[in-house]
Tab-separated table of C-alpha atoms in Angstrom:
chain	number	residue	atom	x	y	z
W	228	MET	CA	29.326	11.756	-2.185
W	229	ASN	CA	30.487	12.208	1.322
W	230	LYS	CA	31.327	17.024	0.832
W	231	GLN	CA	24.998	28.215	3.571
W	232	LEU	CA	22.576	28.521	2.013
W	233	PHE	CA	19.389	29.006	3.957
W	234	VAL	CA	17.958	30.049	7.169
W	235	ALA	CA	17.621	27.852	10.113
W	236	ILE	CA	18.569	27.381	13.695
W	237	CYS	CA	20.001	24.373	15.318
W	238	ALA	CA	19.505	20.845	14.527
W	239	CYS	CA	21.858	18.255	13.621
W	240	THR	CA	23.587	18.080	10.380
W	241	ILE	CA	22.904	15.882	7.534
W	242	GLY	CA	25.302	14.695	4.951
W	243	ALA	CA	26.929	16.866	2.372
W	244	LEU	CA	26.809	20.540	3.292
W	245	THR	CA	27.467	22.775	6.167
W	246	LEU	CA	25.739	24.985	8.649
W	247	THR	CA	26.045	25.911	12.214
W	248	ALA	CA	23.453	26.207	14.937
W	249	CYS	CA	21.977	24.856	18.075
W	250	GLY	CA	18.865	22.758	18.616
W	251	GLY	CA	15.333	23.517	19.539
W	252	THR	CA	12.050	24.224	17.850
W	253	GLY	CA	11.600	27.145	15.491
W	254	VAL	CA	11.011	30.457	17.196
W	255	SER	CA	8.433	33.096	16.318
W	256	SER	CA	7.935	36.399	18.127
W	257	ASP	CA	7.116	40.025	17.566
W	258	ASP	CA	10.723	40.422	16.573
W	259	GLY	CA	10.305	37.924	13.731
W	260	VAL	CA	11.163	34.299	13.099
W	261	THR	CA	14.293	32.268	13.691
W	262	LEU	CA	14.794	29.406	11.286
W	263	LYS	CA	16.741	26.306	12.268
W	264	LEU	CA	19.134	25.175	9.572
W	265	VAL	CA	21.010	21.894	9.891
W	266	ALA	CA	23.551	20.988	7.230
W	267	ALA	CA	26.218	18.441	6.455
W	268	ASP	CA	29.861	19.433	6.599
W	269	TYR	CA	31.695	19.035	3.303
W	270	GLY	CA	35.061	20.067	4.697
W	271	ASP	CA	37.604	17.510	5.812
W	272	LYS	CA	39.180	19.765	8.439
W	273	ALA	CA	38.330	22.841	10.517
W	274	SER	CA	39.927	25.220	8.050
W	275	ASN	CA	37.487	24.314	5.267
W	276	SER	CA	34.387	23.445	7.278
W	277	SER	CA	31.077	24.386	5.694
W	278	THR	CA	30.183	26.330	8.833
W	279	ALA	CA	31.836	29.522	7.610
W	280	TYR	CA	29.925	29.341	4.325
W	281	TRP	CA	26.537	28.932	5.969
W	282	LYS	CA	27.168	31.606	8.588
W	283	ASP	CA	28.028	34.050	5.830
W	284	VAL	CA	24.876	33.153	3.889
W	285	ALA	CA	22.761	33.462	7.032
W	286	GLN	CA	24.245	36.849	7.962
W	287	ARG	CA	23.750	38.324	4.492
W	288	PHE	CA	20.230	36.908	4.347
W	289	THR	CA	19.215	38.439	7.674
W	290	ALA	CA	20.752	41.762	6.670
W	291	ALA	CA	18.366	41.765	3.710
W	292	ASN	CA	15.458	40.255	5.696
W	293	PRO	CA	15.712	41.618	9.275
W	294	LYS	CA	12.570	39.827	10.455
W	295	ILE	CA	14.065	36.389	9.704
W	296	LYS	CA	17.110	35.099	11.551
W	297	VAL	CA	18.851	31.838	10.804
W	298	ASP	CA	20.396	29.542	13.381
W	299	VAL	CA	22.922	27.300	11.625
W	300	GLN	CA	24.188	23.925	12.800
W	301	VAL	CA	26.685	22.002	10.686
W	302	ILE	CA	27.250	18.315	11.410
W	303	ASN	CA	29.804	15.913	10.009
W	304	TRP	CA	28.649	13.258	7.556
W	305	ASN	CA	29.218	10.375	9.949
W	306	ASP	CA	26.866	11.799	12.575
W	307	ILE	CA	24.287	13.860	10.751
W	308	ASP	CA	21.736	11.140	10.043
W	309	SER	CA	21.689	9.846	13.609
W	310	GLN	CA	21.593	13.334	15.116
W	311	VAL	CA	18.765	14.452	12.875
W	312	LYS	CA	16.835	11.305	13.767
W	313	THR	CA	17.243	12.183	17.431
W	314	MET	CA	16.104	15.745	16.759
W	315	ILE	CA	12.949	14.551	15.069
W	316	GLN	CA	12.169	11.996	17.786
W	317	SER	CA	12.606	14.634	20.510
W	318	GLY	CA	10.453	17.230	18.720
W	319	ASN	CA	13.433	19.466	18.038
W	320	VAL	CA	12.707	19.526	14.305
W	321	PRO	CA	14.766	21.785	12.041
W	322	ASP	CA	13.104	24.054	9.520
W	323	ILE	CA	15.657	23.264	6.844
W	324	LEU	CA	17.906	20.267	6.481
W	325	GLN	CA	20.662	19.581	3.981
W	326	THR	CA	21.861	15.993	3.810
W	327	GLY	CA	22.121	12.890	1.677
W	328	GLY	CA	18.546	11.624	1.420
W	329	TYR	CA	14.939	12.616	1.852
W	330	ALA	CA	12.584	9.693	1.124
W	331	ASP	CA	12.310	8.480	4.720
W	332	LYS	CA	11.153	11.955	5.761
W	333	VAL	CA	8.499	11.909	3.058
W	334	ALA	CA	7.277	8.512	4.252
W	335	ASP	CA	6.751	10.016	7.713
W	336	ASN	CA	4.867	13.013	6.238
W	337	LEU	CA	7.356	15.521	7.635
W	338	LEU	CA	8.196	17.653	4.616
W	339	TYR	CA	6.746	20.476	2.599
W	340	LYS	CA	6.418	19.888	-1.124
W	341	ALA	CA	9.129	21.641	-3.112
W	342	ASP	CA	6.667	23.981	-4.805
W	343	GLU	CA	5.471	25.138	-1.367
W	344	VAL	CA	8.914	26.403	-0.349
W	345	LEU	CA	10.453	27.460	-3.666
W	346	SER	CA	9.393	30.317	-5.914
W	347	VAL	CA	8.430	29.450	-9.462
W	348	GLN	CA	11.688	31.025	-10.655
W	349	THR	CA	13.902	29.031	-8.307
W	350	GLN	CA	12.110	25.791	-9.072
W	351	ALA	CA	12.417	26.384	-12.824
W	352	ASN	CA	16.146	27.025	-12.404
W	353	LEU	CA	16.808	23.489	-11.125
W	354	ILE	CA	18.334	21.117	-13.689
W	355	GLY	CA	15.430	18.939	-14.766
W	356	SER	CA	16.986	15.508	-14.204
W	357	PHE	CA	17.931	16.453	-10.642
W	358	ALA	CA	14.539	17.948	-9.822
W	359	LYS	CA	12.916	14.754	-11.128
W	360	ALA	CA	15.169	12.684	-8.864
W	361	GLY	CA	13.682	14.559	-5.903
W	362	GLU	CA	10.200	13.201	-6.536
W	363	VAL	CA	8.174	10.639	-4.610
W	364	ASP	CA	5.137	9.333	-6.497
W	365	GLY	CA	5.364	12.220	-8.950
W	366	THR	CA	5.623	15.001	-6.351
W	367	GLN	CA	8.913	16.735	-5.621
W	368	TYR	CA	9.974	16.950	-1.987
W	369	GLY	CA	13.744	16.660	-2.249
W	370	ILE	CA	15.473	19.833	-3.464
W	371	PRO	CA	18.869	19.063	-5.039
W	372	PHE	CA	21.694	21.020	-3.443
W	373	VAL	CA	24.944	19.811	-4.993
W	374	SER	CA	25.709	17.029	-7.411
W	375	SER	CA	28.370	14.793	-8.776
W	376	ALA	CA	28.555	12.561	-11.801
W	377	ARG	CA	30.702	9.736	-13.098
W	378	ALA	CA	32.923	9.620	-16.148
W	379	PHE	CA	35.658	7.356	-17.517
W	380	PHE	CA	39.236	8.111	-16.420
W	381	TYR	CA	42.297	6.715	-18.180
W	382	ASN	CA	46.040	7.057	-17.768
W	383	LYS	CA	47.432	8.644	-20.949
W	384	SER	CA	51.011	7.566	-20.263
W	385	VAL	CA	50.028	3.944	-19.784
W	386	PHE	CA	47.905	4.119	-22.927
W	387	ALA	CA	50.890	5.452	-24.889
W	388	LYS	CA	53.141	2.657	-23.625
W	389	ALA	CA	50.520	0.098	-24.650
W	390	GLY	CA	50.039	1.671	-28.096
W	391	ILE	CA	46.442	2.773	-27.402
W	392	THR	CA	45.565	5.981	-29.231
W	393	GLU	CA	42.104	6.874	-27.898
W	394	ALA	CA	39.735	6.248	-25.018
W	395	PRO	CA	37.564	3.137	-25.416
W	396	LYS	CA	33.979	3.754	-26.444
W	397	SER	CA	32.505	0.254	-26.169
W	398	TRP	CA	33.000	-2.709	-23.876
W	399	ASP	CA	34.932	-4.502	-26.601
W	400	ASP	CA	37.198	-1.447	-26.935
W	401	LEU	CA	37.770	-1.485	-23.188
W	402	LYS	CA	38.628	-5.198	-23.199
W	403	ALA	CA	41.053	-4.740	-26.097
W	404	ALA	CA	42.748	-1.845	-24.305
W	405	ALA	CA	42.979	-3.857	-21.080
W	406	GLU	CA	44.599	-6.782	-22.930
W	407	LYS	CA	47.221	-4.489	-24.471
W	408	ILE	CA	47.992	-2.930	-21.094
W	409	LYS	CA	48.388	-6.320	-19.428
W	410	ALA	CA	50.751	-7.451	-22.179
W	411	LYS	CA	52.843	-4.291	-22.560
W	412	VAL	CA	52.718	-2.511	-19.180
W	413	PRO	CA	53.287	-5.190	-16.523
W	414	GLY	CA	52.548	-4.237	-12.937
W	415	VAL	CA	49.576	-2.029	-13.839
W	416	THR	CA	46.023	-3.242	-13.268
W	417	PRO	CA	44.282	-2.566	-16.601
W	418	TYR	CA	40.811	-1.764	-15.222
W	419	ALA	CA	39.870	-1.011	-11.606
W	420	LEU	CA	36.518	-2.634	-10.790
W	421	PRO	CA	35.484	-1.575	-7.251
W	422	LEU	CA	32.510	-3.733	-6.322
W	423	GLY	CA	33.223	-3.766	-2.605
W	424	PRO	CA	30.747	-2.459	0.016
W	425	GLU	CA	31.691	1.196	-0.464
W	426	GLU	CA	30.696	1.422	-4.127
W	427	ALA	CA	28.948	-1.780	-5.233
W	428	GLN	CA	25.685	0.009	-5.960
W	429	GLY	CA	27.387	2.706	-8.058
W	430	GLU	CA	29.739	0.579	-10.136
W	431	SER	CA	26.984	-2.003	-10.663
W	432	LEU	CA	24.510	0.540	-11.956
W	433	ILE	CA	27.070	2.064	-14.334
W	434	TRP	CA	27.693	-1.291	-16.004
W	435	GLU	CA	23.994	-2.155	-16.057
W	436	LEU	CA	23.189	1.164	-17.729
W	437	GLY	CA	25.773	0.258	-20.345
W	438	ASN	CA	23.549	-2.657	-21.365
W	439	SER	CA	20.271	-0.673	-21.140
W	440	GLY	CA	19.573	-2.202	-17.732
W	441	GLY	CA	19.211	-0.667	-14.286
W	442	PHE	CA	17.774	-1.122	-10.829
W	443	THR	CA	14.134	-0.379	-11.684
W	444	ASP	CA	11.777	-0.382	-14.646
W	445	SER	CA	9.749	2.553	-15.975
W	446	GLU	CA	7.133	2.001	-13.264
W	447	GLY	CA	9.677	2.047	-10.454
W	448	LYS	CA	9.587	-1.703	-9.762
W	449	TYR	CA	12.893	-3.359	-8.918
W	450	THR	CA	14.479	-5.326	-11.749
W	451	LEU	CA	17.799	-6.280	-10.162
W	452	ASN	CA	17.902	-9.664	-11.917
W	453	SER	CA	16.734	-8.498	-15.337
W	454	LYS	CA	18.193	-10.154	-18.400
W	455	ALA	CA	20.149	-6.995	-19.206
W	456	ASN	CA	21.698	-6.859	-15.728
W	457	ILE	CA	22.647	-10.539	-15.731
W	458	GLU	CA	24.233	-10.071	-19.166
W	459	ALA	CA	26.271	-7.097	-17.896
W	460	PHE	CA	27.720	-9.045	-14.979
W	461	SER	CA	28.278	-12.106	-17.153
W	462	TRP	CA	30.321	-9.931	-19.526
W	463	LEU	CA	32.393	-8.617	-16.624
W	464	LYS	CA	33.005	-12.134	-15.350
W	465	SER	CA	34.079	-13.538	-18.715
W	466	ASN	CA	35.921	-10.546	-20.135
W	467	LEU	CA	37.571	-8.734	-17.215
W	468	VAL	CA	37.575	-10.845	-14.048
W	469	GLU	CA	38.448	-14.325	-15.292
W	470	PRO	CA	41.162	-13.109	-17.746
W	471	GLY	CA	42.836	-11.185	-14.906
W	472	LEU	CA	42.274	-7.736	-16.415
W	473	THR	CA	41.017	-6.254	-13.141
W	474	TYR	CA	41.433	-6.882	-9.430
W	475	ALA	CA	41.574	-10.501	-8.336
W	476	ASN	CA	38.581	-9.988	-6.048
W	477	PRO	CA	36.443	-7.014	-7.129
W	478	ALA	CA	33.753	-7.839	-4.544
W	479	THR	CA	36.099	-6.862	-1.710
W	480	THR	CA	37.720	-3.870	-3.429
W	481	ASP	CA	36.410	-0.442	-2.421
W	482	ARG	CA	36.327	2.762	-4.452
W	483	LYS	CA	38.903	4.467	-2.248
W	484	THR	CA	41.387	1.731	-3.150
W	485	ALA	CA	40.665	2.083	-6.862
W	486	PHE	CA	40.996	5.874	-6.724
W	487	ALA	CA	44.257	5.693	-4.760
W	488	ASP	CA	45.666	3.152	-7.219
W	489	PHE	CA	44.794	5.348	-10.198
W	490	ALA	CA	46.339	8.410	-8.556
W	491	ALA	CA	49.486	6.358	-7.912
W	492	GLY	CA	49.687	5.109	-11.509
W	493	LYS	CA	48.915	1.535	-10.460
W	494	THR	CA	45.764	1.140	-12.536
W	495	ALA	CA	45.008	2.445	-16.013
W	496	MET	CA	41.222	2.789	-16.285
W	497	LEU	CA	38.212	3.241	-14.029
W	498	ASN	CA	34.925	5.062	-13.590
W	499	GLY	CA	35.403	8.083	-11.324
W	500	HIS	CA	33.865	11.303	-10.090
W	501	PRO	CA	35.358	14.825	-10.082
W	502	SER	CA	37.329	14.381	-6.847
W	503	LEU	CA	39.641	12.043	-8.776
W	504	ILE	CA	40.821	15.014	-10.849
W	505	GLN	CA	42.743	16.610	-7.993
W	506	MET	CA	43.942	13.242	-6.727
W	507	SER	CA	45.360	12.529	-10.185
W	508	LYS	CA	47.067	15.911	-10.322
W	509	ASP	CA	48.548	15.409	-6.865
W	510	GLY	CA	49.868	12.026	-8.030
W	511	LYS	CA	51.252	13.598	-11.222
W	512	VAL	CA	49.184	11.252	-13.367
W	513	ASP	CA	48.644	12.357	-16.974
W	514	TYR	CA	44.961	11.507	-17.074
W	515	GLY	CA	42.142	11.805	-19.571
W	516	VAL	CA	38.381	11.912	-19.025
W	517	ALA	CA	35.798	10.561	-21.468
W	518	PRO	CA	32.193	9.322	-21.529
W	519	ILE	CA	31.697	5.911	-19.951
W	520	PRO	CA	31.967	2.991	-22.420
W	521	GLY	CA	28.730	1.078	-22.995
W	522	LYS	CA	28.137	-2.281	-24.609
W	523	THR	CA	27.888	-0.843	-28.125
W	524	GLY	CA	29.259	2.672	-27.676
W	525	ALA	CA	29.901	5.565	-25.314
W	526	LEU	CA	27.004	6.386	-23.005
W	527	ARG	CA	25.215	9.702	-23.422
W	528	SER	CA	24.088	9.472	-19.808
W	529	THR	CA	25.967	8.875	-16.587
W	530	LEU	CA	25.355	7.975	-12.972
W	531	GLY	CA	24.293	11.102	-11.134
W	532	VAL	CA	24.587	11.612	-7.382
W	533	ALA	CA	23.009	14.462	-5.455
W	534	ASP	CA	22.760	15.753	-1.919
W	535	TRP	CA	19.488	17.256	-0.855
W	536	MET	CA	17.788	20.146	0.840
W	537	MET	CA	14.392	19.692	2.454
W	538	ALA	CA	11.963	21.775	4.493
W	539	PHE	CA	10.030	20.472	7.504
W	540	LYS	CA	6.389	21.362	8.184
W	541	ASP	CA	6.520	21.043	11.976
W	542	ASN	CA	7.321	24.670	12.819
W	543	GLY	CA	4.971	26.189	10.232
W	544	HIS	CA	7.523	28.577	8.741
W	545	LYS	CA	6.719	27.932	5.102
W	546	ASP	CA	6.865	31.536	3.899
W	547	GLU	CA	10.098	32.307	5.743
W	548	VAL	CA	11.688	29.097	4.463
W	549	ARG	CA	10.737	30.019	0.894
W	550	THR	CA	12.334	33.431	1.293
W	551	PHE	CA	15.515	31.857	2.596
W	552	LEU	CA	15.762	29.105	0.002
W	553	ASP	CA	15.275	31.570	-2.845
W	554	PHE	CA	18.197	33.518	-1.401
W	555	ALA	CA	20.345	30.444	-0.814
W	556	TYR	CA	19.786	29.167	-4.361
W	557	SER	CA	20.921	32.388	-5.995
W	558	LYS	CA	23.812	31.970	-8.420
W	559	GLU	CA	26.152	33.900	-6.143
W	560	ASN	CA	25.689	31.407	-3.317
W	561	THR	CA	25.504	28.149	-5.235
W	562	LEU	CA	28.537	29.035	-7.357
W	563	LYS	CA	30.583	29.850	-4.270
W	564	PHE	CA	29.763	26.530	-2.606
W	565	ASP	CA	30.359	24.438	-5.733
W	566	GLU	CA	33.728	26.070	-6.334
W	567	MET	CA	34.708	25.782	-2.687
W	568	TYR	CA	34.323	21.981	-2.709
W	569	ASN	CA	34.852	21.187	-6.400
W	570	LEU	CA	31.269	19.956	-6.707
W	571	MET	CA	28.854	20.020	-9.602
W	572	PRO	CA	25.897	22.430	-9.855
W	573	VAL	CA	22.201	21.573	-9.708
W	574	THR	CA	20.938	24.896	-11.077
W	575	LYS	CA	20.894	25.982	-14.697
W	576	ASP	CA	22.407	29.429	-14.216
W	577	THR	CA	25.327	28.087	-12.164
W	578	LEU	CA	25.949	25.313	-14.679
W	579	GLN	CA	26.030	27.916	-17.447
W	580	GLU	CA	28.410	30.086	-15.428
W	581	MET	CA	30.788	27.220	-14.630
W	582	THR	CA	30.682	25.957	-18.205
W	583	GLY	CA	31.429	29.344	-19.676
W	584	ASN	CA	34.337	30.651	-17.602
W	585	GLY	CA	37.652	28.849	-18.286
W	586	LYS	CA	38.226	28.188	-14.560
W	587	HIS	CA	36.476	24.817	-14.727
W	588	LYS	CA	37.916	23.271	-17.873
W	589	ASP	CA	38.727	20.045	-16.025
W	590	LEU	CA	35.039	19.572	-15.222
W	591	GLU	CA	33.719	20.133	-18.746
W	592	PRO	CA	33.370	16.384	-19.553
W	593	PHE	CA	31.149	16.070	-16.481
W	594	PHE	CA	29.167	19.191	-17.353
W	595	ARG	CA	28.283	17.704	-20.737
W	596	LEU	CA	26.986	14.513	-19.113
W	597	LEU	CA	25.184	16.134	-16.174
W	598	PRO	CA	21.820	17.004	-17.800
W	599	ASN	CA	21.336	13.339	-18.792
W	600	ALA	CA	22.309	11.876	-15.427
W	601	VAL	CA	20.545	8.743	-14.198
W	602	PHE	CA	19.923	8.311	-10.468
W	603	TYR	CA	19.356	5.634	-7.908
W	604	PRO	CA	15.635	5.180	-7.073
W	605	LEU	CA	15.950	7.834	-4.367
W	606	GLY	CA	12.234	8.471	-4.081
W	607	ASP	CA	11.536	4.858	-3.086
W	608	THR	CA	11.380	4.503	0.688
W	609	ALA	CA	12.713	0.949	0.316
W	610	TRP	CA	15.867	2.119	-1.462
W	611	ASP	CA	18.045	2.543	1.626
W	612	ALA	CA	17.450	-1.073	2.627
W	613	VAL	CA	17.847	-2.362	-0.930
W	614	SER	CA	21.027	-0.337	-1.402
W	615	SER	CA	22.431	-1.796	1.802
W	616	GLU	CA	21.905	-5.316	0.463
W	617	ILE	CA	23.571	-4.442	-2.846
W	618	LYS	CA	26.563	-3.038	-0.980
W	619	LYS	CA	26.887	-6.207	1.087
W	620	SER	CA	26.663	-8.822	-1.652
W	621	GLY	CA	26.140	-7.197	-5.053
W	622	GLY	CA	29.801	-7.399	-5.990
W	623	THR	CA	29.764	-11.187	-5.831
W	624	ALA	CA	27.521	-11.156	-8.912
W	625	VAL	CA	30.727	-11.302	-10.986
W	626	THR	CA	31.112	-14.913	-9.805
W	627	ASP	CA	27.502	-16.113	-10.295
W	628	PRO	CA	25.377	-13.361	-11.890
W	629	ALA	CA	21.994	-15.073	-12.073
W	630	LYS	CA	22.134	-16.495	-8.552
W	631	VAL	CA	23.361	-13.371	-6.774
W	632	LEU	CA	21.105	-10.947	-8.644
W	633	GLY	CA	18.158	-13.293	-8.143
W	634	GLU	CA	18.746	-13.300	-4.389
W	635	LEU	CA	18.997	-9.514	-4.351
W	636	GLN	CA	15.765	-9.218	-6.304
W	637	LYS	CA	13.987	-11.431	-3.763
W	638	LYS	CA	15.275	-9.289	-0.889
W	639	ALA	CA	14.157	-6.118	-2.677
W	640	GLU	CA	10.656	-7.508	-3.242
W	641	ASP	CA	10.435	-8.611	0.402
W	642	THR	CA	11.513	-5.149	1.578
W	643	VAL	CA	8.868	-3.454	-0.565
W	644	SER	CA	6.128	-5.819	0.632
W	645	ASP	CA	7.054	-5.216	4.274
W	646	GLN	CA	6.445	-1.470	3.968
C-alpha cells in the first residue's frame, strides 16, 4: 500500500495516512494537553491530501474534549519513515503515529500496548485477523488503520474471445485459460506475474499460500525454502514461465507495469488490489474479480496488507491518547477515510456498513476475503530486512527454485541470529 483520526502535534509522517502538525515534545499545562499526531499522506496531490481529513478530525475532537488539543503533521510516504526516525533520535517523539510498520518501534520499547490506549469496545471492534497481525510475541502493539487485500482480476472480453466461460479456480484451470488466450488472442499476455523488486514479496506469498506454504511456520520461524514453496515456484517455472504464458522475465517486472498492462487490455489475468478497479474502469476494461486460484481450488484466504497506528510512551499521555483513538476509530471517521481513498476497513462496524450499502459493490469480492486475510510476519523485527532480500532476488526463484529459496532462507536465519 503506498494511500484524521487522532490527536497529536507535530512529528513527521509515516506511510499511509495523513495529518498535519509541527514537531516537538508533547505539551501539558493547566490548559490541558496537546497531542502530537504524525500521519502518512494517502493523497497523490494537494487537492486530496490527508491533511484536511486529520485537521477536521482534530478540530471535532477538541470541540468535544476542550482539554486535549491535537497538533497534526502529515508527511508523504517517501519521507515519513526517515523523518520519524529523526524525530525519535532528537527526542521529538510524537504521541501518535500512523504509518506502514511498527515492529522496529516495539523492539526499541517505545510503544504502549494496544490495550493501554484503546477502550475495550474499540479493541473488540477491530477485525480479528488484522488485530492479530499487530502482535509481537502475543501482545498487540500495532493498531490497524486501513487495509487492502488481493483478489484475482480477469479481462472478460479476452476470456470471451478465447472461449473461456468462468474464472479459473485452480492452477490447472489458470494454465488452461492462459493456453487458450495465447492461442486465440495474440498480442495479449495471458497472466501477468510481477516478481520484480516492487512486489516480489507479495506475489511470492500469494502463490506459496496456494500450495499451503508461506514465509513462516506456526511458531514464526522462517520457512522460505519449504517443500511447499519450492513446489509453488517449480510449478510457475514449468507451467507459466517456460511455456511463455507470462512475461519473459518476471523477476524484473514490477506490479505497476502489470497493473498498467491490465488497465490497457494488454494482459488478461493477474492478482490485484482494489486500486486496480478504478484503473480498469479508466481503461474501459470489462473486468471481473474472483478469489485467487490455488493449487487445488480457489483460496478462502488472501494476502492482507495493513497500515498501522501506534502510540508512543515517551510523553506519558496514555489517557489522552486513548480518548483520541476511541474518537478516531468511530465509524463516522473510519468510513469517511476509507471511502475517500477507496481503501478497505479494519473495523467490524465499518466493514458491515460498507458491505451493506450498495455504494461499494465493486469491493464486495474483497470484503468477503478480508476476514481470512493472511499477513506478512509483521511482528518479527527481522521482517524488514528479510523482505528487502526477497524483493531483491526472490523473483529469480522461477529460474532455480531450490537454489534461490535456499539462499534466501540462509539470509533470513542469519538476520534473525544477528538480532
